[in-house]
Short mmCIF file of C-alpha atoms and ligand atoms in Angstrom, two decimals:
data_model
loop_
_atom_site.label_atom_id
_atom_site.label_comp_id
_atom_site.label_asym_id
_atom_site.label_seq_id
_atom_site.Cartn_x
_atom_site.Cartn_y
_atom_site.Cartn_z
CA MET N 1 13.10 -9.59 16.90
CA LYS N 2 13.33 -6.48 14.74
CA LEU N 3 11.13 -5.85 11.75
CA ILE N 4 12.28 -3.22 9.27
CA PHE N 5 9.53 -1.99 6.99
CA ALA N 6 10.94 -1.02 3.58
CA THR N 7 8.91 2.05 2.77
CA GLY N 8 9.60 5.72 2.36
CA ASN N 9 5.87 6.53 2.46
CA GLU N 10 4.95 8.03 5.85
CA GLY N 11 1.21 7.49 5.28
CA LYS N 12 1.72 3.76 4.80
CA MET N 13 4.13 3.56 7.74
CA LYS N 14 1.60 5.07 10.13
CA GLU N 15 -1.05 2.53 9.11
CA ILE N 16 1.38 -0.39 9.24
CA ARG N 17 2.49 0.47 12.80
CA ALA N 18 -1.13 0.65 13.96
CA ILE N 19 -2.07 -2.67 12.33
CA LEU N 20 1.02 -4.61 13.49
CA LYS N 21 1.16 -3.18 17.03
CA ASP N 22 0.13 -6.46 18.70
CA LEU N 23 3.03 -8.47 17.24
CA PRO N 24 6.04 -9.06 19.52
CA LEU N 25 8.31 -7.14 17.16
CA GLU N 26 10.24 -3.88 17.25
CA ILE N 27 9.03 -2.14 14.09
CA LEU N 28 11.40 0.31 12.40
CA SER N 29 11.02 2.34 9.23
CA LEU N 30 13.93 2.49 6.79
CA LYS N 31 14.71 5.95 8.09
CA GLU N 32 14.75 4.78 11.72
CA ALA N 33 17.01 1.87 10.75
CA GLY N 34 19.36 4.37 9.07
CA ILE N 35 19.00 2.70 5.66
CA ALA N 36 19.02 4.75 2.48
CA VAL N 37 18.38 2.77 -0.67
CA ASP N 38 17.22 3.73 -4.12
CA ILE N 39 14.89 0.99 -5.33
CA ASP N 40 14.04 0.48 -9.00
CA GLU N 41 10.46 -0.76 -8.82
CA ASN N 42 10.45 -2.24 -12.31
CA GLY N 43 8.14 -5.20 -11.68
CA GLU N 44 4.89 -5.62 -13.58
CA THR N 45 2.80 -6.72 -10.62
CA PHE N 46 2.33 -5.58 -7.02
CA GLU N 47 3.82 -8.90 -5.88
CA GLU N 48 6.95 -8.54 -8.02
CA ASN N 49 7.54 -5.01 -6.74
CA ALA N 50 6.95 -5.96 -3.11
CA VAL N 51 9.59 -8.70 -3.42
CA ILE N 52 11.99 -6.33 -5.27
CA LYS N 53 11.73 -3.89 -2.33
CA VAL N 54 12.62 -6.40 0.41
CA LYS N 55 15.45 -7.88 -1.66
CA ALA N 56 16.91 -4.43 -2.38
CA VAL N 57 17.00 -3.66 1.34
CA LYS N 58 18.51 -7.08 2.11
CA ALA N 59 21.30 -6.31 -0.39
CA VAL N 60 22.39 -3.25 1.59
CA LEU N 61 21.70 -4.69 5.04
CA GLY N 62 23.63 -7.94 4.72
CA GLU N 63 23.22 -10.75 7.23
CA GLU N 64 21.65 -8.88 10.16
CA PRO N 65 18.93 -11.22 11.56
CA VAL N 66 15.84 -9.07 11.05
CA ILE N 67 12.52 -9.52 9.28
CA LEU N 68 12.28 -7.21 6.27
CA MET N 69 8.81 -6.30 5.13
CA SER N 70 7.49 -4.20 2.26
CA ASP N 71 4.20 -3.03 0.79
CA ASP N 72 3.48 -2.49 -2.88
CA SER N 73 0.06 -1.08 -3.46
CA GLY N 74 -2.03 1.07 -5.74
CA LEU N 75 -5.33 2.10 -7.20
CA VAL N 76 -6.69 0.01 -10.09
CA VAL N 77 -9.36 1.82 -12.14
CA ASP N 78 -11.40 -0.32 -14.54
CA ALA N 79 -12.28 2.57 -16.88
CA MET N 80 -8.53 3.32 -17.19
CA ASP N 81 -7.63 -0.28 -18.14
CA GLY N 82 -6.29 -0.92 -14.65
CA GLN N 83 -4.15 2.24 -14.42
CA PRO N 84 -2.57 3.77 -12.43
CA GLY N 85 -2.06 0.31 -10.82
CA VAL N 86 1.61 -0.45 -10.13
CA HIS N 87 2.37 3.09 -11.33
CA SER N 88 0.17 4.74 -8.70
CA SER N 89 2.88 6.76 -7.01
CA ARG N 90 4.52 7.66 -10.37
CA PHE N 91 1.22 8.53 -12.14
CA MET N 92 1.63 12.05 -13.65
CA GLY N 93 5.02 12.27 -11.87
CA GLU N 94 6.10 11.56 -8.27
CA ASP N 95 6.11 15.27 -7.40
CA THR N 96 2.65 16.06 -8.76
CA SER N 97 0.15 16.76 -5.98
CA TYR N 98 -2.60 14.23 -5.29
CA HIS N 99 -5.11 17.02 -5.76
CA ILE N 100 -4.03 17.16 -9.42
CA LYS N 101 -3.73 13.36 -9.83
CA ASN N 102 -7.17 12.87 -8.28
CA ALA N 103 -8.75 15.49 -10.55
CA GLU N 104 -7.28 13.75 -13.61
CA ILE N 105 -8.63 10.35 -12.57
CA ILE N 106 -12.09 11.86 -12.00
CA ARG N 107 -11.90 13.55 -15.41
CA ARG N 108 -10.98 10.29 -17.17
CA VAL N 109 -13.61 8.25 -15.36
CA ASN N 110 -16.30 10.87 -16.04
CA ALA N 111 -15.47 10.52 -19.75
CA ALA N 112 -15.67 6.73 -19.70
CA PRO N 113 -18.51 5.07 -21.60
CA GLU N 114 -21.32 3.41 -19.59
CA GLY N 115 -20.45 5.34 -16.43
CA ASN N 116 -18.16 2.61 -15.13
CA ARG N 117 -16.64 4.04 -11.92
CA ALA N 118 -15.44 0.71 -10.43
CA CYS N 119 -11.98 0.67 -8.87
CA ARG N 120 -10.08 -1.14 -6.18
CA PHE N 121 -7.12 -0.60 -3.92
CA CYS N 122 -4.69 -3.53 -4.04
CA CYS N 123 -1.82 -4.31 -1.71
CA VAL N 124 0.79 -7.04 -1.58
CA ILE N 125 2.96 -7.36 1.50
CA ALA N 126 6.26 -9.23 1.23
CA ALA N 127 8.34 -10.50 4.14
CA LEU N 128 11.93 -11.67 3.83
CA LEU N 129 12.80 -13.82 6.84
CA PRO N 130 16.31 -14.12 8.34
CA ASP N 131 16.69 -17.61 6.76
CA GLY N 132 16.01 -16.18 3.27
CA GLU N 133 12.42 -17.44 2.99
CA VAL N 134 10.05 -14.96 1.26
CA LEU N 135 6.37 -14.79 2.23
CA THR N 136 3.75 -12.73 0.39
CA ALA N 137 0.13 -11.86 1.18
CA ALA N 138 -2.42 -9.82 -0.77
CA GLY N 139 -5.46 -7.72 0.12
CA THR N 140 -7.97 -5.66 -1.87
CA VAL N 141 -10.89 -3.35 -1.19
CA GLU N 142 -13.51 -2.52 -3.82
CA GLY N 143 -14.79 1.00 -4.40
CA GLU N 144 -15.87 3.58 -6.95
CA VAL N 145 -14.16 6.71 -8.20
CA ALA N 146 -15.98 9.58 -6.49
CA PHE N 147 -17.27 12.65 -8.38
CA GLU N 148 -15.17 14.96 -6.21
CA GLU N 149 -12.55 14.76 -3.46
CA ARG N 150 -13.93 14.28 0.04
CA GLY N 151 -12.22 14.03 3.44
CA GLU N 152 -8.87 14.88 4.97
CA GLY N 153 -7.75 11.50 6.34
CA GLY N 154 -5.44 8.83 4.93
CA PHE N 155 -3.20 9.78 2.00
CA GLY N 156 -2.85 9.55 -1.77
CA TYR N 157 -6.04 8.57 -3.59
CA ASP N 158 -8.16 8.20 -0.41
CA PRO N 159 -10.24 11.38 -1.09
CA ILE N 160 -11.62 9.93 -4.37
CA PHE N 161 -12.11 6.33 -3.22
CA TYR N 162 -15.84 6.02 -2.52
CA LEU N 163 -17.14 3.13 -0.42
CA ALA N 164 -20.81 2.71 -1.36
CA ASP N 165 -21.81 0.75 1.75
CA LYS N 166 -20.35 3.45 4.04
CA GLY N 167 -21.60 6.35 1.90
CA LYS N 168 -18.15 7.89 2.44
CA CYS N 169 -14.79 8.28 0.78
CA MET N 170 -11.81 6.52 2.35
CA ALA N 171 -10.38 9.90 3.43
CA GLU N 172 -13.57 10.56 5.46
CA LEU N 173 -13.00 7.48 7.66
CA SER N 174 -11.15 7.62 10.97
CA ALA N 175 -7.71 6.00 10.95
CA ALA N 176 -9.11 3.07 12.93
CA GLU N 177 -11.99 2.61 10.48
CA LYS N 178 -9.68 2.68 7.46
CA ASN N 179 -7.39 0.17 9.19
CA SER N 180 -10.34 -2.18 9.76
CA LEU N 181 -11.17 -2.57 6.07
CA SER N 182 -8.35 -1.35 3.84
CA HIS N 183 -6.41 -3.38 1.27
CA ARG N 184 -3.33 -2.87 3.47
CA ALA N 185 -5.10 -4.08 6.61
CA ARG N 186 -6.33 -7.17 4.76
CA ALA N 187 -2.91 -7.98 3.32
CA LEU N 188 -1.25 -7.43 6.72
CA ALA N 189 -3.86 -9.64 8.44
CA ALA N 190 -3.08 -12.43 5.94
CA MET N 191 0.66 -11.85 6.48
CA LYS N 192 0.22 -12.00 10.28
CA GLU N 193 -1.37 -15.46 9.91
CA LYS N 194 1.74 -16.61 8.04
CA LEU N 195 4.20 -14.90 10.40
CA ILE N 196 2.81 -16.03 13.76
CA PRO N 197 3.95 -19.67 13.32
CA VAL N 198 7.37 -18.40 12.22
CA LEU N 199 7.69 -16.21 15.34
CA ASN N 200 6.53 -19.08 17.56
CA ARG N 201 9.17 -21.42 16.21
CA GLY N 202 11.71 -18.78 17.27
P1 LIG G 1 7.28 2.89 -1.01
O1 LIG G 1 7.55 2.21 -2.34
O2 LIG G 1 8.49 3.56 -0.44
O3 LIG G 1 6.59 1.98 -0.03
P2 LIG G 1 5.34 4.42 -2.52
O4 LIG G 1 4.34 5.47 -2.14
O5 LIG G 1 6.20 4.69 -3.73
O6 LIG G 1 6.24 4.12 -1.24
P3 LIG G 1 4.10 2.20 -3.92
O7 LIG G 1 5.12 2.12 -5.00
O8 LIG G 1 3.58 0.93 -3.31
O9 LIG G 1 4.60 3.06 -2.68
O10 LIG G 1 2.87 3.06 -4.47
C1 LIG G 1 1.73 3.13 -3.71
C2 LIG G 1 0.88 4.28 -4.21
O11 LIG G 1 -0.47 3.81 -4.35
C3 LIG G 1 0.83 5.37 -3.15
O12 LIG G 1 1.89 6.28 -3.33
C4 LIG G 1 -0.55 5.95 -3.42
O13 LIG G 1 -0.49 6.75 -4.58
C5 LIG G 1 -1.37 4.72 -3.80
N1 LIG G 1 -1.94 4.09 -2.58
C6 LIG G 1 -1.59 2.90 -2.03
N2 LIG G 1 -2.27 2.65 -0.91
C7 LIG G 1 -3.08 3.71 -0.74
C8 LIG G 1 -4.00 4.06 0.26
O14 LIG G 1 -4.20 3.30 1.33
N3 LIG G 1 -4.66 5.20 0.13
C9 LIG G 1 -4.45 6.02 -0.92
N4 LIG G 1 -3.57 5.79 -1.90
C10 LIG G 1 -2.88 4.63 -1.81
#
């Protein structure tokens, strides 16, 4: 069975492949499947947007019997009233570098009263099965906004996501370490639990 993962984000795709590698599925990115689709992510929650993404791909793909999967995720910062949240990739503009976005988040959190640096990464994975059933699964990881960027790994906001119990930012972890604790890994683990019975029933 083929699984097409509806993302244009290469950083996500790399993590997803590593985490799902033990499933008996041929995993293709949108690009590898030759699908080009412009998706209007106008939902108000991660779950709504994850479902919008799989349904948008289904609309162009038609009846081909594949599993479509998507990830909607983001950084939720308490001192910014939950922003950038579902707007994480659009925050300050899609084409603005993460170096600039990260500096702005640090600046805003530094200015917050009571030194509240709490944040979390959230992820919802949606799967659209060949029979039309939609499954969703969520995962989060708690952290703090760091005082400066650290590390070269991961992508996006990883250099400013500080994990107190590791004493490191997410971008300082190896790929395997990030994939053992990330919001995406947790959501995909929960999704795997839901998918395995589906794959076993053929
Ligand atoms: P697709 O919609 O094509 O999957 P996207 O990057 O636009 O790609 P989202 O709308 O889900 O995806 O936005 C996710 C953003 O949240 C992502 O671009 C990063 O800014 C941030 N993000 C999510 N997971 C992250 C992670 O593991 N590490 C760092 N930043 C992350």
